[in-house]
mmCIF file of C-alpha atoms and ligand atoms in Angstrom:
data_model
loop_
_atom_site.group_PDB
_atom_site.id
_atom_site.type_symbol
_atom_site.label_atom_id
_atom_site.label_comp_id
_atom_site.label_asym_id
_atom_site.label_seq_id
_atom_site.Cartn_x
_atom_site.Cartn_y
_atom_site.Cartn_z
ATOM 1 C CA UNK A 1 72.064 -95.989 120.489
ATOM 2 C CA UNK A 2 69.865 -93.435 122.135
ATOM 3 C CA UNK A 3 70.663 -91.677 125.400
ATOM 4 C CA UNK A 4 67.796 -91.552 127.893
ATOM 5 C CA UNK A 5 68.185 -89.431 131.019
ATOM 6 C CA UNK A 6 66.085 -90.108 134.118
ATOM 7 C CA UNK A 7 65.359 -93.598 132.820
ATOM 8 C CA UNK A 8 65.045 -95.096 136.312
ATOM 9 C CA UNK A 9 62.110 -92.837 137.192
ATOM 10 C CA UNK A 10 58.430 -93.417 136.569
ATOM 11 C CA UNK A 11 58.009 -92.341 132.938
ATOM 12 C CA UNK A 12 61.644 -92.879 131.944
ATOM 13 C CA UNK A 13 61.647 -96.528 133.038
ATOM 14 C CA UNK A 14 58.332 -97.163 131.286
ATOM 15 C CA UNK A 15 59.858 -95.592 128.179
ATOM 16 C CA UNK A 16 63.034 -97.710 128.317
ATOM 17 C CA UNK A 17 61.025 -100.922 128.839
ATOM 18 C CA UNK A 18 58.654 -99.984 126.035
ATOM 19 C CA UNK A 19 61.521 -99.072 123.685
ATOM 20 C CA UNK A 20 63.439 -102.303 124.292
ATOM 21 C CA UNK A 21 60.321 -104.460 124.038
ATOM 22 C CA UNK A 22 60.810 -104.337 120.283
ATOM 23 C CA UNK A 23 63.500 -106.787 119.214
ATOM 24 C CA UNK A 24 64.740 -104.443 116.493
ATOM 25 C CA UNK A 25 65.182 -101.496 118.891
ATOM 26 C CA UNK A 26 68.440 -99.585 119.126
ATOM 27 C CA UNK A 27 70.269 -99.836 122.448
ATOM 28 C CA UNK A 28 69.715 -97.411 125.318
ATOM 29 C CA UNK A 29 72.277 -95.674 127.504
ATOM 30 C CA UNK A 30 70.400 -94.656 130.614
ATOM 31 C CA UNK A 31 71.872 -91.822 132.718
ATOM 32 C CA UNK A 32 70.156 -91.426 136.073
ATOM 33 C CA UNK A 33 71.208 -89.878 139.376
ATOM 34 C CA UNK A 34 69.028 -92.319 141.355
ATOM 35 C CA UNK A 35 67.430 -89.708 143.568
ATOM 36 C CA UNK A 36 64.637 -90.904 145.878
ATOM 37 C CA UNK A 37 62.487 -91.143 142.689
ATOM 38 C CA UNK A 38 64.924 -93.295 140.721
ATOM 39 C CA UNK A 39 64.462 -97.031 141.152
ATOM 40 C CA UNK A 40 66.549 -99.634 139.360
ATOM 41 C CA UNK A 41 64.049 -102.331 140.351
ATOM 42 C CA UNK A 42 61.831 -100.895 137.606
ATOM 43 C CA UNK A 43 64.431 -102.109 135.098
ATOM 44 C CA UNK A 44 65.103 -105.501 136.626
ATOM 45 C CA UNK A 45 63.722 -107.336 133.597
ATOM 46 C CA UNK A 46 66.602 -105.825 131.569
ATOM 47 C CA UNK A 47 69.298 -107.237 133.860
ATOM 48 C CA UNK A 48 70.621 -109.583 131.184
ATOM 49 C CA UNK A 49 69.792 -107.399 128.204
ATOM 50 C CA UNK A 50 73.029 -106.098 126.684
ATOM 51 C CA UNK A 51 71.098 -103.404 124.801
ATOM 52 C CA UNK A 52 70.596 -101.507 128.099
ATOM 53 C CA UNK A 53 73.549 -99.731 129.704
ATOM 54 C CA UNK A 54 72.958 -97.956 132.990
ATOM 55 C CA UNK A 55 75.174 -95.062 134.055
ATOM 56 C CA UNK A 56 74.746 -93.669 137.554
ATOM 57 C CA UNK A 57 75.242 -89.914 137.401
ATOM 58 C CA UNK A 58 73.963 -86.377 137.132
ATOM 59 C CA UNK A 59 72.883 -84.585 133.946
ATOM 60 C CA UNK A 60 74.653 -81.559 135.466
ATOM 61 C CA UNK A 61 78.032 -83.329 135.453
ATOM 62 C CA UNK A 62 79.834 -81.940 132.386
ATOM 63 C CA UNK A 63 82.741 -84.363 132.154
ATOM 64 C CA UNK A 64 80.468 -87.372 132.666
ATOM 65 C CA UNK A 65 77.938 -86.264 130.033
ATOM 66 C CA UNK A 66 80.757 -85.496 127.565
ATOM 67 C CA UNK A 67 82.252 -88.925 128.152
ATOM 68 C CA UNK A 68 78.920 -90.693 127.611
ATOM 69 C CA UNK A 69 78.337 -88.807 124.360
ATOM 70 C CA UNK A 70 81.828 -89.553 123.075
ATOM 71 C CA UNK A 71 81.793 -93.209 124.161
ATOM 72 C CA UNK A 72 78.307 -94.148 122.944
ATOM 73 C CA UNK A 73 77.698 -91.680 120.089
ATOM 74 C CA UNK A 74 73.903 -91.604 120.548
ATOM 75 C CA UNK A 75 71.791 -90.541 117.587
ATOM 76 C CA UNK A 76 69.239 -88.953 119.955
ATOM 77 C CA UNK A 77 68.817 -87.813 123.547
ATOM 78 C CA UNK A 78 65.484 -88.087 125.368
ATOM 79 C CA UNK A 79 65.620 -85.949 128.493
ATOM 80 C CA UNK A 80 63.313 -87.160 131.274
ATOM 81 C CA UNK A 81 65.659 -86.342 134.158
ATOM 82 C CA UNK A 82 64.035 -83.882 136.520
ATOM 83 C CA UNK A 83 62.755 -83.211 139.967
ATOM 84 C CA UNK A 84 59.068 -83.745 139.292
ATOM 85 C CA UNK A 85 56.896 -83.327 142.374
ATOM 86 C CA UNK A 86 55.081 -80.031 142.989
ATOM 87 C CA UNK A 87 54.708 -80.556 146.757
ATOM 88 C CA UNK A 88 58.420 -81.239 147.166
ATOM 89 C CA UNK A 89 59.198 -78.136 145.112
ATOM 90 C CA UNK A 90 57.216 -76.099 147.640
ATOM 91 C CA UNK A 91 59.184 -77.547 150.572
ATOM 92 C CA UNK A 92 62.574 -77.254 148.827
ATOM 93 C CA UNK A 93 62.884 -75.551 145.437
ATOM 94 C CA UNK A 94 66.714 -75.533 145.238
ATOM 95 C CA UNK A 95 67.069 -79.049 143.777
ATOM 96 C CA UNK A 96 64.489 -78.137 141.134
ATOM 97 C CA UNK A 97 66.560 -75.200 139.937
ATOM 98 C CA UNK A 98 69.719 -77.289 140.062
ATOM 99 C CA UNK A 99 68.475 -80.250 138.031
ATOM 100 C CA UNK A 100 65.667 -78.862 135.901
ATOM 101 C CA UNK A 101 67.379 -75.591 134.937
ATOM 102 C CA UNK A 102 71.136 -76.017 135.426
ATOM 103 C CA UNK A 103 71.086 -79.725 134.587
ATOM 104 C CA UNK A 104 69.173 -79.165 131.354
ATOM 105 C CA UNK A 105 71.513 -76.293 130.498
ATOM 106 C CA UNK A 106 74.545 -78.544 130.965
ATOM 107 C CA UNK A 107 72.971 -81.345 128.925
ATOM 108 C CA UNK A 108 72.149 -78.920 126.119
ATOM 109 C CA UNK A 109 75.654 -77.485 126.028
ATOM 110 C CA UNK A 110 77.365 -80.893 126.051
ATOM 111 C CA UNK A 111 74.951 -82.178 123.403
ATOM 112 C CA UNK A 112 75.469 -79.115 121.228
ATOM 113 C CA UNK A 113 79.228 -79.541 121.339
ATOM 114 C CA UNK A 114 78.842 -83.231 120.430
ATOM 115 C CA UNK A 115 76.371 -82.455 117.627
ATOM 116 C CA UNK A 116 78.728 -79.783 116.228
ATOM 117 C CA UNK A 117 81.410 -82.440 115.884
ATOM 118 C CA UNK A 118 79.126 -84.738 113.848
ATOM 119 C CA UNK A 119 79.008 -84.692 110.074
ATOM 120 C CA UNK A 120 76.688 -85.672 107.230
ATOM 121 C CA UNK A 121 73.708 -87.915 107.963
ATOM 122 C CA UNK A 122 74.644 -88.325 111.648
ATOM 123 C CA UNK A 123 74.470 -84.592 112.155
ATOM 124 C CA UNK A 124 71.340 -84.261 110.054
ATOM 125 C CA UNK A 125 69.460 -86.969 111.956
ATOM 126 C CA UNK A 126 70.468 -86.071 115.513
ATOM 127 C CA UNK A 127 67.600 -85.137 117.890
ATOM 128 C CA UNK A 128 67.356 -83.672 121.395
ATOM 129 C CA UNK A 129 63.903 -84.497 122.751
ATOM 130 C CA UNK A 130 62.959 -82.557 125.880
ATOM 131 C CA UNK A 131 60.144 -84.052 127.958
ATOM 132 C CA UNK A 132 58.081 -81.385 129.684
ATOM 133 C CA UNK A 133 54.752 -80.753 131.339
ATOM 134 C CA UNK A 134 51.465 -78.949 130.712
ATOM 135 C CA UNK A 135 51.966 -77.181 134.069
ATOM 136 C CA UNK A 136 54.155 -74.559 132.346
ATOM 137 C CA UNK A 137 50.974 -73.000 130.937
ATOM 138 C CA UNK A 138 49.554 -72.172 134.381
ATOM 139 C CA UNK A 139 46.004 -72.639 135.584
ATOM 140 C CA UNK A 140 42.708 -72.567 133.656
ATOM 141 C CA UNK A 141 39.244 -71.522 134.797
ATOM 142 C CA UNK A 142 36.393 -73.959 134.162
ATOM 143 C CA UNK A 143 35.353 -72.109 130.990
ATOM 144 C CA UNK A 144 38.821 -71.588 129.435
ATOM 145 C CA UNK A 145 39.726 -73.576 126.329
ATOM 146 C CA UNK A 146 42.337 -76.321 126.815
ATOM 147 C CA UNK A 147 46.047 -75.491 126.494
ATOM 148 C CA UNK A 148 47.357 -75.195 122.954
ATOM 149 C CA UNK A 149 51.036 -75.069 122.035
ATOM 150 C CA UNK A 150 50.606 -71.331 121.491
ATOM 151 C CA UNK A 151 49.398 -70.578 125.039
ATOM 152 C CA UNK A 152 51.693 -68.194 126.922
ATOM 153 C CA UNK A 153 53.792 -69.698 129.699
ATOM 154 C CA UNK A 154 52.426 -68.803 133.168
ATOM 155 C CA UNK A 155 54.002 -71.284 135.601
ATOM 156 C CA UNK A 156 52.811 -71.026 139.207
ATOM 157 C CA UNK A 157 54.828 -73.509 141.266
ATOM 158 C CA UNK A 158 58.593 -73.782 141.737
ATOM 159 C CA UNK A 159 58.350 -77.086 139.813
ATOM 160 C CA UNK A 160 56.503 -75.643 136.823
ATOM 161 C CA UNK A 161 58.674 -72.500 136.828
ATOM 162 C CA UNK A 162 61.816 -74.646 136.666
ATOM 163 C CA UNK A 163 60.352 -76.753 133.828
ATOM 164 C CA UNK A 164 59.294 -73.576 132.004
ATOM 165 C CA UNK A 165 62.847 -72.255 132.325
ATOM 166 C CA UNK A 166 64.212 -75.490 130.853
ATOM 167 C CA UNK A 167 61.730 -75.333 127.959
ATOM 168 C CA UNK A 168 62.884 -71.777 127.226
ATOM 169 C CA UNK A 169 66.522 -72.870 127.149
ATOM 170 C CA UNK A 170 65.684 -75.694 124.741
ATOM 171 C CA UNK A 171 63.770 -73.284 122.500
ATOM 172 C CA UNK A 172 66.631 -70.777 122.516
ATOM 173 C CA UNK A 173 69.209 -73.447 121.593
ATOM 174 C CA UNK A 174 67.184 -74.138 118.457
ATOM 175 C CA UNK A 175 66.694 -70.515 117.465
ATOM 176 C CA UNK A 176 70.216 -69.360 118.272
ATOM 177 C CA UNK A 177 72.375 -72.349 117.399
ATOM 178 C CA UNK A 178 70.135 -74.332 115.065
ATOM 179 C CA UNK A 179 70.475 -77.195 117.582
ATOM 180 C CA UNK A 180 67.902 -79.876 116.619
ATOM 181 C CA UNK A 181 65.395 -79.945 119.476
ATOM 182 C CA UNK A 182 61.786 -80.965 119.980
ATOM 183 C CA UNK A 183 59.788 -80.390 123.175
ATOM 184 C CA UNK A 184 56.680 -82.245 124.311
ATOM 185 C CA UNK A 185 54.363 -80.925 127.038
ATOM 186 C CA UNK A 186 52.311 -83.701 128.573
ATOM 187 C CA UNK A 187 49.500 -83.869 131.100
ATOM 188 C CA UNK A 188 49.450 -85.942 134.317
ATOM 189 C CA UNK A 189 50.630 -89.519 133.771
ATOM 190 C CA UNK A 190 49.628 -92.578 135.749
ATOM 191 C CA UNK A 191 50.447 -96.288 135.508
ATOM 192 C CA UNK A 192 52.975 -98.897 136.705
ATOM 193 C CA UNK A 193 56.124 -97.862 138.639
ATOM 194 C CA UNK A 194 54.605 -94.525 139.731
ATOM 195 C CA UNK A 195 56.225 -93.366 142.970
ATOM 196 C CA UNK A 196 53.514 -93.127 145.651
ATOM 197 C CA UNK A 197 53.985 -89.449 146.446
ATOM 198 C CA UNK A 198 51.690 -88.531 143.519
ATOM 199 C CA UNK A 199 47.918 -88.685 143.838
ATOM 200 C CA UNK A 200 46.994 -91.957 142.114
ATOM 201 C CA UNK A 201 49.589 -94.359 143.578
ATOM 202 C CA UNK A 202 49.381 -92.625 146.976
ATOM 203 C CA UNK A 203 45.639 -93.203 147.113
ATOM 204 C CA UNK A 204 45.869 -96.845 145.981
ATOM 205 C CA UNK A 205 48.496 -97.698 148.596
ATOM 206 C CA UNK A 206 46.994 -95.644 151.426
ATOM 207 C CA UNK A 207 43.656 -97.318 150.777
ATOM 208 C CA UNK A 208 45.218 -100.779 151.000
ATOM 209 C CA UNK A 209 47.114 -99.782 154.161
ATOM 210 C CA UNK A 210 43.938 -98.473 155.879
ATOM 211 C CA UNK A 211 45.296 -94.932 155.885
ATOM 212 C CA UNK A 212 43.450 -91.650 155.138
ATOM 213 C CA UNK A 213 43.070 -90.719 151.454
ATOM 214 C CA UNK A 214 44.114 -87.054 151.551
ATOM 215 C CA UNK A 215 42.176 -84.668 149.304
ATOM 216 C CA UNK A 216 43.642 -81.164 149.112
ATOM 217 C CA UNK A 217 41.064 -78.376 149.508
ATOM 218 C CA UNK A 218 37.671 -79.175 147.990
ATOM 219 C CA UNK A 219 38.973 -81.893 145.626
ATOM 220 C CA UNK A 220 37.459 -80.134 142.604
ATOM 221 C CA UNK A 221 40.811 -79.340 140.967
ATOM 222 C CA UNK A 222 40.924 -80.769 137.484
ATOM 223 C CA UNK A 223 43.776 -82.535 135.703
ATOM 224 C CA UNK A 224 43.994 -84.262 132.328
ATOM 225 C CA UNK A 225 45.180 -87.845 132.876
ATOM 226 C CA UNK A 226 47.172 -89.965 130.427
ATOM 227 C CA UNK A 227 48.208 -93.611 130.811
ATOM 228 C CA UNK A 228 52.023 -93.707 130.837
ATOM 229 C CA UNK A 229 52.194 -96.208 127.955
ATOM 230 C CA UNK A 230 50.400 -93.655 125.780
ATOM 231 C CA UNK A 231 52.931 -90.996 126.730
ATOM 232 C CA UNK A 232 55.711 -93.383 125.675
ATOM 233 C CA UNK A 233 54.067 -94.048 122.307
ATOM 234 C CA UNK A 234 53.668 -90.297 121.740
ATOM 235 C CA UNK A 235 57.348 -89.666 122.463
ATOM 236 C CA UNK A 236 58.341 -92.423 120.039
ATOM 237 C CA UNK A 237 56.131 -90.859 117.397
ATOM 238 C CA UNK A 238 57.538 -87.363 117.927
ATOM 239 C CA UNK A 239 61.102 -88.659 117.967
ATOM 240 C CA UNK A 240 60.506 -90.454 114.679
ATOM 241 C CA UNK A 241 58.621 -87.768 112.783
ATOM 242 C CA UNK A 242 58.231 -84.538 114.777
ATOM 243 C CA UNK A 243 59.335 -81.254 113.229
ATOM 244 C CA UNK A 244 62.518 -79.743 114.603
ATOM 245 C CA UNK A 245 62.020 -76.672 116.775
ATOM 246 C CA UNK A 246 58.355 -77.521 117.324
ATOM 247 C CA UNK A 247 56.505 -78.261 120.544
ATOM 248 C CA UNK A 248 53.712 -80.840 120.841
ATOM 249 C CA UNK A 249 51.094 -81.072 123.574
ATOM 250 C CA UNK A 250 50.320 -84.635 124.659
ATOM 251 C CA UNK A 251 47.137 -85.444 126.575
ATOM 252 C CA UNK A 252 44.469 -88.016 127.198
ATOM 253 C CA UNK A 253 41.315 -86.007 126.361
ATOM 254 C CA UNK A 254 40.473 -86.963 129.882
ATOM 255 C CA UNK A 255 39.714 -84.188 132.349
ATOM 256 C CA UNK A 256 38.770 -85.381 135.825
ATOM 257 C CA UNK A 257 38.316 -83.741 139.228
ATOM 258 C CA UNK A 258 40.591 -85.158 141.938
ATOM 259 C CA UNK A 259 37.670 -86.323 144.057
ATOM 260 C CA UNK A 260 36.253 -88.283 141.100
ATOM 261 C CA UNK A 261 39.640 -89.940 140.558
ATOM 262 C CA UNK A 262 39.807 -91.003 144.185
ATOM 263 C CA UNK A 263 36.222 -92.315 144.169
ATOM 264 C CA UNK A 264 36.942 -94.311 141.001
ATOM 265 C CA UNK A 265 40.015 -95.906 142.599
ATOM 266 C CA UNK A 266 37.968 -96.746 145.697
ATOM 267 C CA UNK A 267 35.250 -98.455 143.696
ATOM 268 C CA UNK A 268 37.780 -100.540 141.698
ATOM 269 C CA UNK A 269 39.430 -101.599 144.954
ATOM 270 C CA UNK A 270 36.013 -102.364 146.486
ATOM 271 C CA UNK A 271 35.544 -104.810 143.627
ATOM 272 C CA UNK A 272 39.061 -106.297 143.362
ATOM 273 C CA UNK A 273 40.136 -106.304 147.028
ATOM 274 C CA UNK A 274 37.039 -105.730 149.210
ATOM 275 C CA UNK A 275 37.647 -104.528 152.779
ATOM 276 C CA UNK A 276 37.106 -107.180 155.429
ATOM 277 C CA UNK A 277 34.390 -105.044 157.101
ATOM 278 C CA UNK A 278 32.420 -104.867 153.835
ATOM 279 C CA UNK A 279 32.550 -101.050 153.753
ATOM 280 C CA UNK A 280 33.867 -98.946 150.845
ATOM 281 C CA UNK A 281 37.425 -97.582 150.740
ATOM 282 C CA UNK A 282 35.734 -94.234 150.078
ATOM 283 C CA UNK A 283 35.173 -94.075 153.860
ATOM 284 C CA UNK A 284 38.895 -93.328 154.175
ATOM 285 C CA UNK A 285 38.628 -90.088 152.141
ATOM 286 C CA UNK A 286 39.858 -87.167 154.259
ATOM 287 C CA UNK A 287 39.852 -83.510 153.238
ATOM 288 C CA UNK A 288 43.122 -81.820 154.196
ATOM 289 C CA UNK A 289 44.644 -78.334 153.922
ATOM 290 C CA UNK A 290 45.002 -77.179 150.327
ATOM 291 C CA UNK A 291 48.355 -76.990 148.522
ATOM 292 C CA UNK A 292 49.699 -73.381 148.475
ATOM 293 C CA UNK A 293 49.117 -71.821 145.034
ATOM 294 C CA UNK A 294 47.220 -74.928 143.909
ATOM 295 C CA UNK A 295 46.445 -74.723 140.172
ATOM 296 C CA UNK A 296 42.724 -75.207 139.617
ATOM 297 C CA UNK A 297 42.573 -76.811 136.218
ATOM 298 C CA UNK A 298 44.828 -78.197 133.496
ATOM 299 C CA UNK A 299 43.474 -79.363 130.150
ATOM 300 C CA UNK A 300 45.354 -80.324 127.003
ATOM 301 C CA UNK A 301 44.342 -79.724 123.428
ATOM 302 C CA UNK A 302 46.228 -82.536 121.685
ATOM 303 C CA UNK A 303 44.924 -81.724 118.204
ATOM 304 C CA UNK A 304 48.323 -80.809 116.753
ATOM 305 C CA UNK A 305 50.007 -84.139 117.469
ATOM 306 C CA UNK A 306 46.920 -85.972 116.239
ATOM 307 C CA UNK A 307 46.654 -84.002 112.986
ATOM 308 C CA UNK A 308 50.353 -83.747 112.163
ATOM 309 C CA UNK A 309 51.684 -87.051 113.468
ATOM 310 C CA UNK A 310 48.586 -89.225 113.720
ATOM 311 C CA UNK A 311 48.975 -89.934 117.452
ATOM 312 C CA UNK A 312 46.028 -90.568 119.783
ATOM 313 C CA UNK A 313 45.972 -92.289 123.174
ATOM 314 C CA UNK A 314 45.063 -95.977 123.066
ATOM 315 C CA UNK A 315 43.747 -96.190 126.648
ATOM 316 C CA UNK A 316 40.611 -94.612 128.055
ATOM 317 C CA UNK A 317 40.727 -93.563 131.695
ATOM 318 C CA UNK A 318 38.548 -96.564 132.609
ATOM 319 C CA UNK A 319 40.903 -99.097 131.031
ATOM 320 C CA UNK A 320 44.095 -97.350 132.196
ATOM 321 C CA UNK A 321 43.085 -96.875 135.824
ATOM 322 C CA UNK A 322 41.908 -100.482 136.134
ATOM 323 C CA UNK A 323 45.240 -101.752 134.747
ATOM 324 C CA UNK A 324 47.056 -99.468 137.157
ATOM 325 C CA UNK A 325 45.181 -100.588 140.269
ATOM 326 C CA UNK A 326 45.696 -104.193 139.201
ATOM 327 C CA UNK A 327 49.430 -103.585 138.746
ATOM 328 C CA UNK A 328 49.792 -102.287 142.315
ATOM 329 C CA UNK A 329 47.848 -105.270 143.653
ATOM 330 C CA UNK A 330 50.056 -107.680 141.718
ATOM 331 C CA UNK A 331 53.401 -106.107 142.632
ATOM 332 C CA UNK A 332 53.691 -106.106 146.438
ATOM 333 C CA UNK A 333 57.465 -106.627 146.279
ATOM 334 C CA UNK A 334 57.956 -103.426 144.287
ATOM 335 C CA UNK A 335 55.639 -101.595 146.679
ATOM 336 C CA UNK A 336 57.537 -102.927 149.711
ATOM 337 C CA UNK A 337 60.772 -101.685 148.116
ATOM 338 C CA UNK A 338 59.634 -98.067 147.909
ATOM 339 C CA UNK A 339 58.430 -97.964 151.529
ATOM 340 C CA UNK A 340 61.860 -96.932 152.741
ATOM 341 C CA UNK A 341 62.679 -94.604 155.598
ATOM 342 C CA UNK A 342 62.953 -91.600 153.268
ATOM 343 C CA UNK A 343 59.466 -92.228 151.860
ATOM 344 C CA UNK A 344 58.020 -92.507 155.342
ATOM 345 C CA UNK A 345 59.808 -89.267 156.334
ATOM 346 C CA UNK A 346 58.188 -87.534 153.355
ATOM 347 C CA UNK A 347 54.689 -88.710 154.319
ATOM 348 C CA UNK A 348 55.260 -87.469 157.849
ATOM 349 C CA UNK A 349 56.498 -84.063 156.656
ATOM 350 C CA UNK A 350 53.706 -83.523 154.138
ATOM 351 C CA UNK A 351 50.663 -85.013 155.907
ATOM 352 C CA UNK A 352 51.524 -84.623 159.611
ATOM 353 C CA UNK A 353 48.858 -81.983 160.176
HETATM 354 P P1 NAD B 1 60.302 -89.072 138.378
HETATM 355 O O1 NAD B 1 60.502 -88.107 139.496
HETATM 356 O O2 NAD B 1 59.566 -90.337 138.631
HETATM 357 O O3 NAD B 1 61.708 -89.501 137.760
HETATM 358 C C1 NAD B 1 62.739 -88.598 137.546
HETATM 359 C C2 NAD B 1 64.021 -89.398 137.319
HETATM 360 O O4 NAD B 1 65.086 -88.465 137.057
HETATM 361 C C3 NAD B 1 64.457 -90.228 138.531
HETATM 362 O O5 NAD B 1 64.859 -91.503 138.134
HETATM 363 C C4 NAD B 1 65.635 -89.444 139.101
HETATM 364 O O6 NAD B 1 66.583 -90.271 139.778
HETATM 365 C C5 NAD B 1 66.213 -88.822 137.855
HETATM 366 N N1 NAD B 1 66.990 -87.595 138.131
HETATM 367 C C6 NAD B 1 66.644 -86.562 138.941
HETATM 368 N N2 NAD B 1 67.606 -85.631 138.932
HETATM 369 C C7 NAD B 1 68.571 -86.080 138.074
HETATM 370 C C8 NAD B 1 69.810 -85.546 137.630
HETATM 371 N N3 NAD B 1 70.261 -84.368 138.085
HETATM 372 N N4 NAD B 1 70.540 -86.257 136.744
HETATM 373 C C9 NAD B 1 70.104 -87.476 136.309
HETATM 374 N N5 NAD B 1 68.945 -88.024 136.701
HETATM 375 C C10 NAD B 1 68.180 -87.328 137.571
HETATM 376 O O7 NAD B 1 59.628 -88.223 137.228
HETATM 377 P P2 NAD B 1 58.614 -88.686 136.086
HETATM 378 O O8 NAD B 1 57.239 -88.556 136.595
HETATM 379 O O9 NAD B 1 59.082 -89.950 135.511
HETATM 380 O O10 NAD B 1 58.828 -87.503 135.032
HETATM 381 C C11 NAD B 1 59.816 -87.611 134.005
HETATM 382 C C12 NAD B 1 59.805 -86.331 133.190
HETATM 383 O O11 NAD B 1 58.501 -86.146 132.636
HETATM 384 C C13 NAD B 1 60.110 -85.079 134.006
HETATM 385 O O12 NAD B 1 60.904 -84.242 133.217
HETATM 386 C C14 NAD B 1 58.740 -84.462 134.255
HETATM 387 O O13 NAD B 1 58.837 -83.067 134.375
HETATM 388 C C15 NAD B 1 58.004 -84.856 132.985
HETATM 389 N N6 NAD B 1 56.546 -85.002 133.117
HETATM 390 C C16 NAD B 1 56.017 -85.763 134.113
HETATM 391 C C17 NAD B 1 54.629 -85.918 134.187
HETATM 392 C C18 NAD B 1 53.989 -86.781 135.235
HETATM 393 O O14 NAD B 1 52.743 -86.812 135.332
HETATM 394 N N7 NAD B 1 54.734 -87.525 136.029
HETATM 395 C C19 NAD B 1 53.798 -85.277 133.254
HETATM 396 C C20 NAD B 1 54.399 -84.502 132.247
HETATM 397 C C21 NAD B 1 55.774 -84.382 132.183
HETATM 398 P P1 TYD B 2 50.015 -84.756 141.833
HETATM 399 O O1 TYD B 2 49.844 -86.211 141.588
HETATM 400 O O2 TYD B 2 50.980 -84.312 142.892
HETATM 401 O O3 TYD B 2 50.343 -84.087 140.427
HETATM 402 P P2 TYD B 2 50.375 -82.504 140.001
HETATM 403 O O4 TYD B 2 50.416 -81.672 141.217
HETATM 404 O O5 TYD B 2 51.634 -82.444 139.215
HETATM 405 O O6 TYD B 2 49.137 -82.292 139.173
HETATM 406 O O7 TYD B 2 48.594 -84.170 142.195
HETATM 407 C C1 TYD B 2 47.479 -84.318 141.333
HETATM 408 C C2 TYD B 2 46.320 -83.561 141.924
HETATM 409 O O8 TYD B 2 45.943 -84.207 143.155
HETATM 410 C C3 TYD B 2 46.672 -82.134 142.311
HETATM 411 O O9 TYD B 2 45.537 -81.300 142.057
HETATM 412 C C4 TYD B 2 46.957 -82.205 143.795
HETATM 413 C C5 TYD B 2 46.030 -83.311 144.258
HETATM 414 N N1 TYD B 2 46.498 -84.097 145.413
HETATM 415 C C6 TYD B 2 45.649 -84.293 146.528
HETATM 416 O O10 TYD B 2 44.504 -83.815 146.545
HETATM 417 N N2 TYD B 2 46.116 -85.036 147.564
HETATM 418 C C7 TYD B 2 47.379 -85.577 147.590
HETATM 419 O O11 TYD B 2 47.759 -86.219 148.609
HETATM 420 C C8 TYD B 2 48.229 -85.384 146.445
HETATM 421 C C9 TYD B 2 49.607 -85.956 146.405
HETATM 422 C C10 TYD B 2 47.733 -84.640 145.376
#
């Protein structure tokens, strides 16, 4: 067994599906609080798969986490559970501190106690894999080299500060207690099951719903983009052969300005689902007020994971973004399911002006 936290979210559910797609895979216990971002529909194909056990709960709940560890005896924990959206962290940072900092702290302490009780090979082989973000490194100028694992932490948003704090806790648990951890810091993911508050799914669905495509500021902010399936394969690789106490940057070698991303999505949609008036979806692009403290550029140097573990992304941006747009076109029932009242309230709060 492995314990996955946050496995009903975007990356976590892709990871669980990917993991269980191999018939020889170990089972998964999936602990998720089912916040607005958690969606069990993502895991519907596992409904009759006895290798997947879902537990509804909070990583910050000590007695629940202890019980799961004692009942299922996982040989590894992969921690995806987090509040993950920068804009929401600006509106309300408290949940980010609660889950990303206090929740990770609780998970670490429960896991350490469990690991201490193990013996022999079980103790030797146990892993705590913490899934983190490149945003902990702060913002780059256009001429700066890409983030390496040795870059200092300079988080700028409540989200990235809370993730940075969690990374520091994980690091300290290794150095102080010898607790067997590995951290990965990944760039922006995109792909199936992505909640449409983030740029790529928001733009695809707004385009199809004849709504404005909101570009913050001048749209020249740069992110490195990685197809979610590649993130999953990197985590598998690190879990299998990463060095304890190490951190690995994961990225797509794929820096793009936001405006270019949005134009690419528009041209794929123009081809796959042309507008009835024959005009391009790019007509819907609308420049809106910039995000406060908006980081200008992120870029990942993924040389270490390539050299040491032999991992490279399989998708290019062209292949990954096309698959992604196609997925949203082919899954209207999933899309309908996320258009709940709370999602509409968020759009109103964030984009009203
Ligand atoms: P997400 O917001 O889609 O999913 C988060 C999941 O965690 C949800 O299912 C939610 O219900 C669950 N959750 C939240 N609080 C919880 C709690 N207290 N206890 C248990 N479950 C809880 O996020 P995501 O995009 O899938 O990101 C997953 C992880 O990867 C996060 O740690 C994030 O920081 C990291 N990450 C994300 C990206 C990205 O581009 N999305 C990039 C790099 C790293
Ligand atoms: P996002 O998907 O929220 O990820 P992150 O902030 O973690 O990088 O945003 C990606 C980029 O797109 C970021 O520079 C902010 C920008 N953006 C917009 O321009 N408009 C939008 O409506 C959203 C959600 C994001």
